[in-house]
């Protein structure tokens, strides 16, 4: 089945629920059992799905877990309360005191903070590596390297990683490969590229409407399911049923939304590339981008998120540009129906590479508005910016 078909048909069983197309939202903590035998049976194997306890999921959770696993090409998925919780739960599933983690330098900022604070406090050492390292990652592997973490393209600067090369080097030395696949969503098949554990901030495109927080950890092997499920159980992870339902609702239309996000994002990126105020556009799907060849090789498409760097200009010019925008929201997150534009922090932490800080950085999420209107809004912004140069 093609991805578009799986998106529509996975995780659904109308006959099991009165014929209704979508599953009901189960609100549950206590789950009752009809007999002591059934109760005891449920406690025998916590890796087997079944009637258990609200924290371990209900048919509402199972529906989205099954659908996401199918869409990503994996076997099992664990839903948790946020994308960041998916990151931290996955890391804790594989790392313990004395272990070493290879972490990409361009990782999502809060994930980096987790490594530098809590993981360090637990005695796990993190080494950051250049996202463009490819198979040279072999040189950084140590006997105690248990996990290699990739995020492609990278947060803020959108470098594309050679995931299959990194995975081959990691596996040759017995390390697991964890990937933040939030940008790739439907367009990057993690397990076909050597990833063991795929992490999604489902908050972004899966939910797609800026109204719920959700994280997903998907695996493709029984041993990884045991590791991830054990970590989730020990940490007490959970996802709220109404939010899970919103994720399920969002997923069904993800493919059409994503194509539009991609098309509009590329329109904006091309247009911005031609502007005299712009130093560079960071969008791997744009021909000429340093990551374009790898993106073409490994990705089936793009989403609507990309970055750009302006030529040096006064801060008040950038402020005037952003504050006067009418269609772009100013706020965290992405993947919703509305366009967003935020300034890139100038103090983004990098330790293995140098951040290009030649000019002010911006991050754009292309929403589902008419692209001509979005361009006109940016054009008016550049008039405000130019007037203050
Ligand atoms: C937003 C984001 C996360 C965290 O997701 P939340 O649901 O906001 O916790 C993780 N990784 C990436 C790449 C993100 O953009």
Short mmCIF file of C-alpha atoms and ligand atoms in Angstrom, two decimals:
data_model
loop_
_atom_site.label_atom_id
_atom_site.label_comp_id
_atom_site.label_asym_id
_atom_site.label_seq_id
_atom_site.Cartn_x
_atom_site.Cartn_y
_atom_site.Cartn_z
CA UNK A 1 0.00 0.00 0.00
CA UNK A 2 1.17 3.51 -0.76
CA UNK A 3 1.50 6.02 2.07
CA UNK A 4 -1.64 7.92 1.06
CA UNK A 5 -3.69 4.73 1.30
CA UNK A 6 -2.17 3.72 4.62
CA UNK A 7 -2.97 7.16 6.04
CA UNK A 8 -6.63 6.64 5.27
CA UNK A 9 -7.04 2.99 6.21
CA UNK A 10 -4.58 2.22 9.03
CA UNK A 11 -5.71 2.04 12.63
CA UNK A 12 -9.39 1.77 11.79
CA UNK A 13 -11.93 -0.90 12.61
CA UNK A 14 -15.44 0.52 12.22
CA UNK A 15 -17.08 -2.87 12.85
CA UNK A 16 -15.55 -2.96 16.34
CA UNK A 17 -17.23 0.33 17.21
CA UNK A 18 -20.82 0.36 16.07
CA UNK A 19 -19.87 1.00 12.45
CA UNK A 20 -18.67 4.51 13.20
CA UNK A 21 -15.85 5.54 10.87
CA UNK A 22 -13.74 6.97 13.69
CA UNK A 23 -13.03 5.41 17.09
CA UNK A 24 -14.67 6.86 20.20
CA UNK A 25 -12.57 8.88 22.63
CA UNK A 26 -12.06 6.71 25.68
CA UNK A 27 -11.55 8.67 28.87
CA UNK A 28 -10.16 6.17 31.32
CA UNK A 29 -7.96 5.57 34.30
CA UNK A 30 -9.49 2.46 35.86
CA UNK A 31 -10.17 -0.38 33.46
CA UNK A 32 -12.42 -3.09 34.88
CA UNK A 33 -12.00 -6.82 34.42
CA UNK A 34 -14.79 -9.40 34.41
CA UNK A 35 -12.91 -11.98 36.51
CA UNK A 36 -9.79 -12.61 38.54
CA UNK A 37 -8.57 -14.85 35.71
CA UNK A 38 -8.84 -11.99 33.20
CA UNK A 39 -7.20 -9.61 35.67
CA UNK A 40 -4.27 -11.94 36.28
CA UNK A 41 -3.94 -12.65 32.58
CA UNK A 42 -3.63 -8.94 31.81
CA UNK A 43 -0.65 -8.65 34.14
CA UNK A 44 1.35 -11.48 32.61
CA UNK A 45 2.85 -9.65 29.66
CA UNK A 46 3.07 -5.89 29.76
CA UNK A 47 4.42 -5.76 26.20
CA UNK A 48 1.25 -7.30 24.86
CA UNK A 49 -1.49 -4.86 24.08
CA UNK A 50 -4.78 -5.37 25.84
CA UNK A 51 -7.07 -4.28 28.60
CA UNK A 52 -4.85 -2.87 31.31
CA UNK A 53 -4.89 0.64 32.80
CA UNK A 54 -5.56 4.10 31.40
CA UNK A 55 -1.90 5.05 31.40
CA UNK A 56 -1.10 2.11 29.14
CA UNK A 57 -3.55 3.24 26.51
CA UNK A 58 -7.08 2.67 25.28
CA UNK A 59 -8.45 1.79 21.83
CA UNK A 60 -8.25 5.52 21.02
CA UNK A 61 -4.48 5.44 21.57
CA UNK A 62 -4.08 2.09 19.83
CA UNK A 63 -5.79 3.47 16.71
CA UNK A 64 -3.32 6.32 16.28
CA UNK A 65 -0.36 4.18 17.33
CA UNK A 66 -1.22 1.60 14.68
CA UNK A 67 -1.77 4.25 12.03
CA UNK A 68 1.51 6.04 12.76
CA UNK A 69 3.46 2.78 12.83
CA UNK A 70 2.00 1.86 9.44
CA UNK A 71 2.70 5.29 7.97
CA UNK A 72 6.33 5.26 9.13
CA UNK A 73 6.86 1.67 8.01
CA UNK A 74 7.43 0.36 11.54
CA UNK A 75 5.77 -2.28 13.70
CA UNK A 76 4.85 -0.53 16.95
CA UNK A 77 4.39 3.04 18.14
CA UNK A 78 4.16 4.55 21.60
CA UNK A 79 2.26 7.81 22.02
CA UNK A 80 3.43 10.23 24.69
CA UNK A 81 2.34 13.69 25.81
CA UNK A 82 4.68 15.82 23.68
CA UNK A 83 7.40 15.66 21.07
CA UNK A 84 10.03 16.49 23.66
CA UNK A 85 8.81 13.66 25.85
CA UNK A 86 9.20 11.34 22.86
CA UNK A 87 12.82 12.51 22.55
CA UNK A 88 13.66 12.09 26.23
CA UNK A 89 11.83 8.76 26.62
CA UNK A 90 13.62 7.33 23.59
CA UNK A 91 17.02 8.47 24.87
CA UNK A 92 16.35 7.03 28.34
CA UNK A 93 15.30 3.74 26.74
CA UNK A 94 18.84 3.14 25.51
CA UNK A 95 21.21 5.04 27.82
CA UNK A 96 22.42 4.43 31.36
CA UNK A 97 25.31 5.60 33.56
CA UNK A 98 28.65 5.08 31.82
CA UNK A 99 27.20 5.16 28.30
CA UNK A 100 28.13 7.53 25.51
CA UNK A 101 25.75 9.30 23.13
CA UNK A 102 26.61 10.81 19.76
CA UNK A 103 24.23 13.70 19.25
CA UNK A 104 23.91 15.85 16.15
CA UNK A 105 25.01 19.45 16.76
CA UNK A 106 21.87 20.80 15.06
CA UNK A 107 19.42 18.99 17.33
CA UNK A 108 16.22 20.65 18.57
CA UNK A 109 17.38 22.97 21.40
CA UNK A 110 15.40 21.52 24.33
CA UNK A 111 16.69 18.02 23.46
CA UNK A 112 20.22 19.37 23.70
CA UNK A 113 19.44 20.88 27.10
CA UNK A 114 18.17 17.49 28.28
CA UNK A 115 21.46 15.85 27.28
CA UNK A 116 23.57 18.57 28.91
CA UNK A 117 21.65 18.57 32.18
CA UNK A 118 19.69 15.43 33.08
CA UNK A 119 21.56 12.87 30.98
CA UNK A 120 24.88 14.34 32.15
CA UNK A 121 23.62 14.15 35.73
CA UNK A 122 22.81 10.47 35.23
CA UNK A 123 26.39 9.84 34.06
CA UNK A 124 25.73 9.68 30.32
CA UNK A 125 28.32 11.51 28.25
CA UNK A 126 27.21 13.33 25.08
CA UNK A 127 29.49 14.19 22.18
CA UNK A 128 28.05 16.54 19.56
CA UNK A 129 28.93 15.92 15.95
CA UNK A 130 28.77 17.85 12.68
CA UNK A 131 25.51 17.04 10.84
CA UNK A 132 27.50 16.67 7.62
CA UNK A 133 29.85 14.06 9.12
CA UNK A 134 28.47 11.11 7.11
CA UNK A 135 30.37 7.84 7.58
CA UNK A 136 33.22 9.67 9.34
CA UNK A 137 31.05 9.27 12.41
CA UNK A 138 32.88 5.94 12.76
CA UNK A 139 35.85 7.93 14.11
CA UNK A 140 33.75 9.22 17.02
CA UNK A 141 32.36 5.85 18.06
CA UNK A 142 33.62 4.49 21.37
CA UNK A 143 33.15 1.06 22.89
CA UNK A 144 30.47 2.54 25.17
CA UNK A 145 28.63 4.47 22.43
CA UNK A 146 25.11 3.10 22.74
CA UNK A 147 23.16 5.54 20.62
CA UNK A 148 23.63 7.83 17.65
CA UNK A 149 20.96 10.50 17.31
CA UNK A 150 20.13 12.17 14.01
CA UNK A 151 17.75 14.98 13.14
CA UNK A 152 17.49 15.71 9.44
CA UNK A 153 17.25 18.38 8.32
CA UNK A 154 18.70 20.06 11.40
CA UNK A 155 16.83 22.52 13.57
CA UNK A 156 17.21 26.18 12.55
CA UNK A 157 19.79 25.63 9.79
CA UNK A 158 18.30 22.68 7.85
CA UNK A 159 21.41 20.62 7.07
CA UNK A 160 20.51 17.24 5.55
CA UNK A 161 22.28 14.26 7.11
CA UNK A 162 23.47 11.13 5.32
CA UNK A 163 21.33 8.94 7.56
CA UNK A 164 22.08 5.58 5.83
CA UNK A 165 25.86 6.17 6.09
CA UNK A 166 25.62 7.18 9.74
CA UNK A 167 23.34 4.22 10.51
CA UNK A 168 25.73 1.76 8.86
CA UNK A 169 28.66 3.07 10.93
CA UNK A 170 26.59 3.00 14.12
CA UNK A 171 25.31 -0.52 13.54
CA UNK A 172 28.79 -1.79 12.71
CA UNK A 173 29.70 -0.90 16.30
CA UNK A 174 26.51 -2.05 17.95
CA UNK A 175 24.90 1.36 18.55
CA UNK A 176 21.24 2.19 18.02
CA UNK A 177 20.15 4.96 15.66
CA UNK A 178 17.48 7.34 16.95
CA UNK A 179 16.01 9.94 14.64
CA UNK A 180 13.84 13.00 15.09
CA UNK A 181 11.71 12.65 11.96
CA UNK A 182 9.36 15.58 12.60
CA UNK A 183 10.35 17.50 9.46
CA UNK A 184 10.27 14.40 7.26
CA UNK A 185 6.87 13.21 8.53
CA UNK A 186 5.50 11.25 5.56
CA UNK A 187 8.38 12.10 3.29
CA UNK A 188 11.17 10.20 5.01
CA UNK A 189 10.87 6.48 5.66
CA UNK A 190 13.13 6.07 8.69
CA UNK A 191 13.39 2.29 8.84
CA UNK A 192 14.21 1.97 5.15
CA UNK A 193 17.19 4.26 5.84
CA UNK A 194 18.63 2.33 8.78
CA UNK A 195 16.94 4.10 11.69
CA UNK A 196 15.97 1.97 14.71
CA UNK A 197 13.77 4.44 16.57
CA UNK A 198 11.79 7.22 14.91
CA UNK A 199 10.63 10.16 16.97
CA UNK A 200 7.89 12.53 15.90
CA UNK A 201 6.66 15.74 17.44
CA UNK A 202 3.12 14.87 16.30
CA UNK A 203 2.21 18.27 17.74
CA UNK A 204 3.41 19.67 14.42
CA UNK A 205 2.02 18.20 11.19
CA UNK A 206 0.11 15.17 12.46
CA UNK A 207 -2.13 17.28 14.70
CA UNK A 208 -1.76 20.01 12.12
CA UNK A 209 -4.11 22.56 13.67
CA UNK A 210 -2.05 24.03 16.55
CA UNK A 211 -4.47 22.70 19.14
CA UNK A 212 -2.81 19.72 20.84
CA UNK A 213 0.54 18.40 22.08
CA UNK A 214 1.57 14.87 21.14
CA UNK A 215 4.70 12.80 20.68
CA UNK A 216 5.26 9.44 19.00
CA UNK A 217 8.06 6.90 19.22
CA UNK A 218 7.96 4.27 16.48
CA UNK A 219 10.12 1.15 16.21
CA UNK A 220 10.50 -1.71 13.78
CA UNK A 221 11.86 -4.57 15.92
CA UNK A 222 10.59 -6.44 18.98
CA UNK A 223 13.71 -5.68 21.04
CA UNK A 224 13.27 -1.96 20.40
CA UNK A 225 9.62 -2.17 21.36
CA UNK A 226 10.62 -3.75 24.67
CA UNK A 227 13.19 -1.00 25.28
CA UNK A 228 10.88 1.87 24.41
CA UNK A 229 7.79 0.47 26.12
CA UNK A 230 9.80 -0.27 29.27
CA UNK A 231 11.09 3.30 29.37
CA UNK A 232 7.59 4.69 28.82
CA UNK A 233 6.16 2.48 31.54
CA UNK A 234 8.90 3.41 34.01
CA UNK A 235 8.56 7.11 33.28
CA UNK A 236 4.77 7.02 33.41
CA UNK A 237 4.31 8.54 29.98
CA UNK A 238 0.81 9.19 28.79
CA UNK A 239 -1.06 11.05 26.07
CA UNK A 240 -4.43 12.73 26.70
CA UNK A 241 -7.29 10.99 24.85
CA UNK A 242 -8.83 14.12 23.32
CA UNK A 243 -5.41 15.12 21.99
CA UNK A 244 -4.86 11.64 20.61
CA UNK A 245 -8.17 11.95 18.81
CA UNK A 246 -7.09 15.28 17.33
CA UNK A 247 -3.89 13.58 16.15
CA UNK A 248 -5.92 10.83 14.52
CA UNK A 249 -8.24 13.37 12.90
CA UNK A 250 -5.23 15.36 11.66
CA UNK A 251 -3.43 12.34 10.29
CA UNK A 252 -6.21 11.46 7.84
CA UNK A 253 -5.66 14.68 5.87
CA UNK A 254 -1.91 14.98 6.41
CA UNK A 255 -0.90 13.98 2.92
CA UNK A 256 -2.91 16.64 1.09
CA UNK A 257 -2.00 19.30 3.64
CA UNK A 258 1.68 18.45 3.42
CA UNK A 259 1.77 18.75 -0.36
CA UNK A 260 0.29 22.23 -0.13
CA UNK A 261 2.68 23.23 2.68
CA UNK A 262 5.58 22.05 0.52
CA UNK A 263 4.42 23.85 -2.61
CA UNK A 264 3.81 27.14 -0.81
CA UNK A 265 7.06 26.83 1.17
CA UNK A 266 9.02 26.38 -2.04
CA UNK A 267 7.24 29.33 -3.67
CA UNK A 268 8.17 31.56 -0.73
CA UNK A 269 11.73 30.21 -0.63
CA UNK A 270 12.28 30.82 -4.36
CA UNK A 271 10.85 34.32 -4.07
CA UNK A 272 12.96 35.13 -1.01
CA UNK A 273 16.09 33.88 -2.77
CA UNK A 274 15.60 36.63 -5.35
CA UNK A 275 15.26 39.42 -2.80
CA UNK A 276 18.20 41.84 -2.42
CA UNK A 277 17.73 41.88 1.38
CA UNK A 278 18.28 38.12 1.69
CA UNK A 279 21.72 36.58 2.21
CA UNK A 280 20.68 32.97 1.94
CA UNK A 281 17.68 30.66 2.08
CA UNK A 282 18.00 27.34 3.92
CA UNK A 283 15.61 24.87 2.30
CA UNK A 284 16.86 21.45 1.22
CA UNK A 285 14.21 21.09 -1.48
CA UNK A 286 15.50 24.23 -3.18
CA UNK A 287 17.87 23.40 -6.06
CA UNK A 288 21.32 24.71 -5.16
CA UNK A 289 20.86 24.12 -1.43
CA UNK A 290 23.90 22.26 0.00
CA UNK A 291 21.61 19.46 1.18
CA UNK A 292 19.62 19.18 -2.05
CA UNK A 293 21.28 16.06 -3.48
CA UNK A 294 20.85 14.07 -0.25
CA UNK A 295 17.30 15.35 0.13
CA UNK A 296 16.48 14.17 -3.41
CA UNK A 297 18.02 10.80 -2.72
CA UNK A 298 16.27 10.11 0.60
CA UNK A 299 13.12 12.22 0.86
CA UNK A 300 9.87 11.93 -1.10
CA UNK A 301 9.00 15.58 -0.45
CA UNK A 302 9.32 18.47 1.95
CA UNK A 303 7.17 20.20 4.52
CA UNK A 304 6.55 23.93 4.85
CA UNK A 305 9.33 24.80 7.30
CA UNK A 306 12.55 26.52 6.20
CA UNK A 307 15.00 29.19 7.24
CA UNK A 308 16.59 32.28 5.78
CA UNK A 309 19.27 34.74 6.70
CA UNK A 310 18.96 38.44 5.98
CA UNK A 311 21.88 40.61 5.01
CA UNK A 312 23.11 42.53 8.06
CA UNK A 313 20.66 45.27 9.00
CA UNK A 314 19.65 47.12 12.19
CA UNK A 315 17.56 45.21 14.70
CA UNK A 316 14.80 47.80 14.46
CA UNK A 317 14.50 47.10 10.73
CA UNK A 318 13.91 43.39 11.45
CA UNK A 319 11.45 44.34 14.19
CA UNK A 320 9.51 46.56 11.77
CA UNK A 321 9.52 43.75 9.21
CA UNK A 322 8.08 41.21 11.64
CA UNK A 323 5.76 43.37 13.75
CA UNK A 324 3.86 44.66 10.71
CA UNK A 325 3.17 41.24 9.18
CA UNK A 326 -0.53 40.57 8.87
CA UNK A 327 -0.70 36.89 7.89
CA UNK A 328 2.26 35.33 9.69
CA UNK A 329 1.86 34.45 13.35
CA UNK A 330 4.76 35.07 15.70
CA UNK A 331 5.06 32.03 17.90
CA UNK A 332 6.68 28.68 18.61
CA UNK A 333 5.88 25.39 16.92
CA UNK A 334 4.88 24.71 13.30
CA UNK A 335 2.86 22.31 11.18
CA UNK A 336 -0.48 24.06 11.66
CA UNK A 337 -2.70 25.55 8.97
CA UNK A 338 -1.47 29.09 9.59
CA UNK A 339 1.81 30.63 8.48
CA UNK A 340 4.37 31.56 11.11
CA UNK A 341 7.52 33.64 11.05
CA UNK A 342 9.90 33.92 13.98
CA UNK A 343 13.36 35.41 14.41
CA UNK A 344 16.11 32.87 14.92
CA UNK A 345 17.87 33.21 18.24
CA UNK A 346 21.38 34.53 17.70
CA UNK A 347 22.71 32.46 20.63
CA UNK A 348 21.73 29.02 19.33
CA UNK A 349 24.18 26.64 20.94
CA UNK A 350 26.61 24.84 18.65
CA UNK A 351 29.78 23.13 19.83
CA UNK A 352 30.88 20.86 16.97
CA UNK A 353 30.24 23.36 14.19
CA UNK A 354 30.11 27.12 13.83
CA UNK A 355 26.76 28.83 13.45
CA UNK A 356 26.67 31.14 10.44
CA UNK A 357 25.66 34.40 12.11
CA UNK A 358 26.47 36.85 9.32
CA UNK A 359 22.99 38.34 9.47
CA UNK A 360 19.66 38.04 11.29
CA UNK A 361 18.04 34.64 10.84
CA UNK A 362 14.34 33.98 10.34
CA UNK A 363 12.30 30.77 10.32
CA UNK A 364 9.17 30.53 8.23
CA UNK A 365 6.39 27.99 8.36
CA UNK A 366 4.38 28.19 5.15
CA UNK A 367 0.72 27.62 6.04
CA UNK A 368 -2.29 26.91 3.88
CA UNK A 369 -3.08 30.51 2.91
CA UNK A 370 -2.93 31.66 -0.69
CA UNK A 371 0.78 31.91 -1.59
CA UNK A 372 0.36 35.22 -3.44
CA UNK A 373 -1.10 36.80 -0.29
CA UNK A 374 1.82 35.42 1.73
CA UNK A 375 4.32 36.89 -0.73
CA UNK A 376 2.56 40.27 -0.72
CA UNK A 377 2.76 40.33 3.09
CA UNK A 378 6.51 39.64 2.96
CA UNK A 379 6.94 42.26 0.25
CA UNK A 380 5.31 44.89 2.44
CA UNK A 381 7.59 43.74 5.25
CA UNK A 382 10.67 44.33 3.12
CA UNK A 383 9.43 47.86 2.36
CA UNK A 384 9.31 48.53 6.12
CA UNK A 385 12.73 46.95 6.56
CA UNK A 386 14.30 48.90 3.68
CA UNK A 387 12.93 52.18 5.08
CA UNK A 388 14.96 51.60 8.26
CA UNK A 389 18.26 50.50 6.79
C1 LIG B 1 8.69 20.99 18.29
C2 LIG B 1 9.75 19.95 18.14
C3 LIG B 1 9.94 18.99 19.11
C4 LIG B 1 9.17 19.00 20.41
O1 LIG B 1 7.82 18.80 20.22
P1 LIG B 1 6.75 19.30 21.33
O2 LIG B 1 5.53 18.56 20.98
O3 LIG B 1 6.67 20.78 21.17
O4 LIG B 1 7.31 18.92 22.67
C5 LIG B 1 10.89 18.02 18.88
N1 LIG B 1 11.62 18.02 17.75
C6 LIG B 1 11.47 18.95 16.80
C7 LIG B 1 12.30 18.89 15.58
C8 LIG B 1 10.53 19.95 16.95
O5 LIG B 1 10.39 20.89 16.02
#
